[in-house]
Amino acid sequence: MWEYANVWAIARRTGLEPYVPACIRLKLDLVFESLTVPTFEEIGHCPFSINKFVKAVGAWNYTNQSILLPTFTIHSEIVLTWVQDIIQEFTFKERYIQKSEQILLQASKGILNCTFVGVHIRRTDYIGYLLQKHRVQPADTEFYMNSMKYYEKKYKNLVFVIVSDDPVWCQKKFGHMNNVFVVGKKVPNSAALDLAILASCNHTIFDYGTYGTWGAILAGGETIYFNLTSHSTVRVGQLLPNWHAMS
């Protein structure tokens, strides 16, 4: 999503025409309704000179150049200039919207006018990554509990909707709470549906990772994220209002 959003936003900033590899569009087209950036195949017949490409926005000198972005780059400052527009760009297909609404209705237990807080808890692969890459321990239950308390002081009729790659752990730690609903504790959802659920909530709590970051961006509202100082999430949190770091 960041790779697509980078191209979309930089094209808007520079006036260049945006294109993405077909492999990116094919994956995103399965989830989102009407993406506007075409694929390289649509200009595959056009000759080009590799010498006219630069690999960074800062190297573009406003002449007859194109920008070829490397993979895994995040230009959050440019993308989030048009945050409401990128939210519209990533409009979910109707089946995901309907299914996420059904799950939120189930989570509400019939209570009207609920405020939903999506909670993304990433464990499995990321625990080892945090220790190796950042030399830090993963977020513990205290982070999530303190974040929940923050929202409980501000909003009424709260429901915390937890999505995770380890729903069994989440159910064990938080399933006893009356205002918590753990998604996929019996049958895991697809990653696309979990993202749609997060986007359907009013506010967000998440620990780390671009998946949780995008869930929070698409949801809007307030966001509390784990204070991992060297992570790209921190820069996003600095750019968006109502994003708060918490340890």
CSV table of C-alpha atoms in Angstrom, one decimal:
chain,number,residue,atom,x,y,z
A,1,MET,CA,0.0,0.0,0.0
A,2,TRP,CA,2.9,2.4,0.8
A,3,GLU,CA,4.5,1.7,-2.6
A,4,TYR,CA,1.2,2.4,-4.4
A,5,ALA,CA,0.5,5.5,-2.3
A,6,ASN,CA,4.1,6.8,-2.9
A,7,VAL,CA,3.6,6.8,-6.6
A,8,TRP,CA,0.1,8.2,-6.4
A,9,ALA,CA,1.2,11.1,-4.2
A,10,ILE,CA,4.5,12.0,-5.9
A,11,ALA,CA,2.7,12.1,-9.2
A,12,ARG,CA,0.2,14.6,-7.7
A,13,ARG,CA,3.1,16.6,-6.3
A,14,THR,CA,5.2,16.7,-9.5
A,15,GLY,CA,2.6,16.5,-12.3
A,16,LEU,CA,4.2,13.3,-13.6
A,17,GLU,CA,2.0,10.4,-14.8
A,18,PRO,CA,1.9,7.6,-12.2
A,19,TYR,CA,2.4,3.9,-13.1
A,20,VAL,CA,2.9,0.9,-10.8
A,21,PRO,CA,4.0,-2.7,-11.5
A,22,ALA,CA,1.1,-5.1,-12.3
A,23,CYS,CA,2.0,-7.3,-9.3
A,24,ILE,CA,1.1,-4.4,-7.0
A,25,ARG,CA,-2.2,-3.6,-8.8
A,26,LEU,CA,-3.2,-7.2,-9.0
A,27,LYS,CA,-2.9,-7.6,-5.2
A,28,LEU,CA,-4.6,-4.3,-4.4
A,29,ASP,CA,-7.4,-4.8,-6.9
A,30,LEU,CA,-8.5,-7.9,-5.0
A,31,VAL,CA,-9.3,-5.6,-2.0
A,32,PHE,CA,-10.0,-2.1,-3.2
A,33,GLU,CA,-12.8,-0.9,-5.4
A,34,SER,CA,-11.5,1.5,-8.0
A,35,LEU,CA,-7.8,2.3,-7.9
A,36,THR,CA,-6.7,5.0,-10.3
A,37,VAL,CA,-3.0,4.4,-10.9
A,38,PRO,CA,-2.5,2.3,-14.1
A,39,THR,CA,0.2,-0.4,-14.6
A,40,PHE,CA,3.4,-0.4,-16.5
A,41,GLU,CA,1.8,-2.6,-19.1
A,42,GLU,CA,-0.2,0.3,-20.4
A,43,ILE,CA,3.0,2.0,-21.5
A,44,GLY,CA,4.9,-1.1,-22.3
A,45,HIS,CA,5.2,-0.2,-25.9
A,46,CYS,CA,6.8,3.2,-25.2
A,47,PRO,CA,10.6,3.5,-25.6
A,48,PHE,CA,12.5,5.0,-22.7
A,49,SER,CA,16.1,5.7,-21.6
A,50,ILE,CA,17.2,4.5,-18.2
A,51,ASN,CA,19.4,7.6,-18.0
A,52,LYS,CA,16.3,9.8,-17.7
A,53,PHE,CA,15.2,8.1,-14.5
A,54,VAL,CA,16.2,9.3,-11.0
A,55,LYS,CA,15.6,7.2,-7.8
A,56,ALA,CA,14.6,9.9,-5.3
A,57,VAL,CA,12.2,12.9,-5.3
A,58,GLY,CA,15.1,15.1,-4.2
A,59,ALA,CA,17.1,14.2,-7.3
A,60,TRP,CA,14.3,15.2,-9.7
A,61,ASN,CA,15.3,18.5,-11.2
A,62,TYR,CA,12.0,19.4,-12.9
A,63,THR,CA,13.3,18.6,-16.4
A,64,ASN,CA,12.3,15.7,-18.7
A,65,GLN,CA,12.9,13.1,-16.0
A,66,SER,CA,10.9,10.3,-14.5
A,67,ILE,CA,11.2,9.0,-10.9
A,68,LEU,CA,11.7,5.3,-10.4
A,69,LEU,CA,11.0,4.5,-6.8
A,70,PRO,CA,12.8,1.6,-5.1
A,71,THR,CA,10.8,-0.9,-3.2
A,72,PHE,CA,9.9,-0.5,0.5
A,73,THR,CA,10.3,3.3,0.5
A,74,ILE,CA,7.9,5.4,2.5
A,75,HIS,CA,7.3,9.1,1.6
A,76,SER,CA,4.8,9.7,4.4
A,77,GLU,CA,5.3,13.5,4.3
A,78,ILE,CA,4.1,13.6,0.7
A,79,VAL,CA,1.4,10.9,0.9
A,80,LEU,CA,-0.2,12.4,4.0
A,81,THR,CA,-0.5,15.8,2.5
A,82,TRP,CA,-3.6,14.4,0.9
A,83,VAL,CA,-4.6,12.0,3.7
A,84,GLN,CA,-8.4,12.3,3.0
A,85,ASP,CA,-7.9,11.7,-0.7
A,86,ILE,CA,-5.7,8.6,-0.1
A,87,ILE,CA,-8.4,7.2,2.2
A,88,GLN,CA,-10.8,7.6,-0.7
A,89,GLU,CA,-8.4,6.0,-3.1
A,90,PHE,CA,-8.3,2.9,-0.8
A,91,THR,CA,-12.0,2.3,-0.8
A,92,PHE,CA,-12.8,-1.3,0.1
A,93,LYS,CA,-14.8,-3.6,-2.1
A,94,GLU,CA,-18.4,-3.8,-1.0
A,95,ARG,CA,-18.1,-7.4,0.3
A,96,TYR,CA,-15.5,-6.3,2.8
A,97,ILE,CA,-17.5,-3.3,3.9
A,98,GLN,CA,-20.6,-5.4,4.5
A,99,LYS,CA,-18.7,-8.2,6.3
A,100,SER,CA,-16.9,-5.7,8.6
A,101,GLU,CA,-20.2,-4.0,9.4
A,102,GLN,CA,-21.6,-7.4,10.4
A,103,ILE,CA,-18.7,-8.1,12.7
A,104,LEU,CA,-18.9,-4.7,14.4
A,105,LEU,CA,-22.7,-5.3,14.9
A,106,GLN,CA,-21.8,-8.7,16.5
A,107,ALA,CA,-19.1,-7.0,18.7
A,108,SER,CA,-21.6,-4.4,19.9
A,109,LYS,CA,-23.9,-7.0,21.4
A,110,GLY,CA,-26.9,-5.0,20.6
A,111,ILE,CA,-25.8,-1.8,22.3
A,112,LEU,CA,-26.7,1.3,20.3
A,113,ASN,CA,-24.4,4.2,19.4
A,114,CYS,CA,-21.2,2.3,20.2
A,115,THR,CA,-17.8,3.9,19.7
A,116,PHE,CA,-15.5,1.3,18.1
A,117,VAL,CA,-11.8,1.2,18.8
A,118,GLY,CA,-9.9,-1.1,16.5
A,119,VAL,CA,-6.9,-2.7,18.2
A,120,HIS,CA,-4.2,-4.3,16.0
A,121,ILE,CA,-1.8,-6.6,17.9
A,122,ARG,CA,1.0,-8.0,15.9
A,123,ARG,CA,3.0,-10.9,17.3
A,124,THR,CA,4.3,-14.0,15.5
A,125,ASP,CA,7.0,-12.8,13.0
A,126,TYR,CA,7.4,-9.4,14.5
A,127,ILE,CA,8.6,-10.4,17.9
A,128,GLY,CA,11.8,-11.8,16.6
A,129,TYR,CA,12.1,-8.9,14.2
A,130,LEU,CA,11.9,-6.3,17.0
A,131,LEU,CA,14.6,-8.1,19.0
A,132,GLN,CA,16.9,-8.4,16.0
A,133,LYS,CA,16.4,-5.1,14.3
A,134,HIS,CA,15.5,-2.7,17.1
A,135,ARG,CA,16.9,-4.5,20.2
A,136,VAL,CA,13.6,-3.9,22.0
A,137,GLN,CA,11.0,-6.1,23.7
A,138,PRO,CA,7.5,-6.3,22.1
A,139,ALA,CA,4.6,-4.3,23.5
A,140,ASP,CA,3.2,-6.0,26.6
A,141,THR,CA,-0.3,-6.1,27.9
A,142,GLU,CA,0.3,-2.9,29.9
A,143,PHE,CA,0.6,-0.9,26.7
A,144,TYR,CA,-2.8,-2.1,25.4
A,145,MET,CA,-4.5,-1.8,28.8
A,146,ASN,CA,-3.3,1.8,29.3
A,147,SER,CA,-4.4,2.7,25.8
A,148,MET,CA,-7.8,1.3,26.4
A,149,LYS,CA,-8.1,3.3,29.6
A,150,TYR,CA,-7.3,6.5,27.7
A,151,TYR,CA,-10.3,5.9,25.5
A,152,GLU,CA,-12.5,4.8,28.3
A,153,LYS,CA,-12.0,8.2,29.9
A,154,LYS,CA,-13.1,10.0,26.8
A,155,TYR,CA,-15.9,8.0,25.2
A,156,LYS,CA,-19.0,6.1,26.3
A,157,ASN,CA,-20.3,2.8,25.0
A,158,LEU,CA,-16.8,1.7,23.9
A,159,VAL,CA,-16.1,-1.6,22.2
A,160,PHE,CA,-12.5,-2.6,21.6
A,161,VAL,CA,-12.3,-4.8,18.5
A,162,ILE,CA,-9.1,-6.7,18.4
A,163,VAL,CA,-7.6,-8.1,15.2
A,164,SER,CA,-4.3,-10.0,15.4
A,165,ASP,CA,-2.1,-12.6,13.8
A,166,ASP,CA,-2.3,-14.4,17.2
A,167,PRO,CA,-6.0,-14.2,18.2
A,168,VAL,CA,-5.5,-17.1,20.7
A,169,TRP,CA,-3.0,-15.0,22.7
A,170,CYS,CA,-5.4,-12.0,22.5
A,171,GLN,CA,-8.3,-14.0,23.8
A,172,LYS,CA,-6.3,-15.3,26.7
A,173,LYS,CA,-5.1,-11.8,27.7
A,174,PHE,CA,-8.2,-9.7,27.0
A,175,GLY,CA,-11.1,-12.0,26.3
A,176,HIS,CA,-12.4,-11.7,29.9
A,177,MET,CA,-13.2,-8.0,29.4
A,178,ASN,CA,-16.8,-7.1,28.8
A,179,ASN,CA,-16.1,-4.4,26.2
A,180,VAL,CA,-13.5,-6.5,24.2
A,181,PHE,CA,-14.3,-8.5,21.1
A,182,VAL,CA,-11.5,-10.6,19.6
A,183,VAL,CA,-12.0,-11.2,15.9
A,184,GLY,CA,-11.0,-14.6,14.3
A,185,LYS,CA,-10.6,-16.4,17.6
A,186,LYS,CA,-12.3,-19.5,16.1
A,187,VAL,CA,-11.8,-19.1,12.4
A,188,PRO,CA,-9.1,-16.6,11.2
A,189,ASN,CA,-10.1,-13.9,8.8
A,190,SER,CA,-8.2,-12.9,5.7
A,191,ALA,CA,-5.7,-10.0,6.1
A,192,ALA,CA,-8.0,-7.9,3.8
A,193,LEU,CA,-11.0,-8.4,6.0
A,194,ASP,CA,-9.1,-7.6,9.2
A,195,LEU,CA,-7.9,-4.4,7.6
A,196,ALA,CA,-11.4,-3.5,6.6
A,197,ILE,CA,-12.6,-4.0,10.1
A,198,LEU,CA,-9.9,-1.7,11.5
A,199,ALA,CA,-10.8,0.9,8.9
A,200,SER,CA,-14.5,0.7,9.9
A,201,CYS,CA,-13.7,1.6,13.5
A,202,ASN,CA,-13.8,5.1,14.9
A,203,HIS,CA,-10.4,5.1,16.6
A,204,THR,CA,-7.3,2.9,16.7
A,205,ILE,CA,-4.8,1.3,19.0
A,206,PHE,CA,-1.9,-0.5,17.4
A,207,ASP,CA,1.7,-1.5,18.3
A,208,TYR,CA,3.9,-1.4,15.2
A,209,GLY,CA,4.1,-2.3,11.5
A,210,THR,CA,2.8,-0.8,8.3
A,211,TYR,CA,-0.4,-2.9,8.5
A,212,GLY,CA,-1.5,-1.3,11.7
A,213,THR,CA,-0.4,2.1,10.4
A,214,TRP,CA,-2.7,1.8,7.4
A,215,GLY,CA,-5.6,0.5,9.5
A,216,ALA,CA,-5.3,3.6,11.6
A,217,ILE,CA,-4.9,6.0,8.6
A,218,LEU,CA,-8.0,4.5,7.0
A,219,ALA,CA,-10.0,4.7,10.2
A,220,GLY,CA,-9.2,8.3,10.9
A,221,GLY,CA,-10.1,9.5,14.4
A,222,GLU,CA,-7.6,9.2,17.3
A,223,THR,CA,-4.7,6.8,17.2
A,224,ILE,CA,-2.5,5.5,20.0
A,225,TYR,CA,0.6,3.6,18.9
A,226,PHE,CA,3.6,2.0,20.7
A,227,ASN,CA,6.5,4.4,21.1
A,228,LEU,CA,9.1,2.6,19.0
A,229,THR,CA,11.3,5.6,18.3
A,230,SER,CA,13.2,4.3,15.2
A,231,HIS,CA,10.1,3.0,13.4
A,232,SER,CA,8.5,4.7,10.4
A,233,THR,CA,5.2,4.9,12.4
A,234,VAL,CA,6.7,7.6,14.6
A,235,ARG,CA,7.0,9.9,11.6
A,236,VAL,CA,3.4,9.2,10.5
A,237,GLY,CA,2.3,10.0,14.1
A,238,GLN,CA,4.1,13.3,13.9
A,239,LEU,CA,2.4,14.3,10.7
A,240,LEU,CA,-1.2,13.4,11.6
A,241,PRO,CA,-3.3,15.1,14.3
A,242,ASN,CA,-4.7,13.1,17.1
A,243,TRP,CA,-2.0,10.5,17.0
A,244,HIS,CA,-0.3,9.8,20.3
A,245,ALA,CA,2.7,7.7,21.2
A,246,MET,CA,2.5,5.6,24.4
A,247,SER,CA,5.0,3.1,25.9
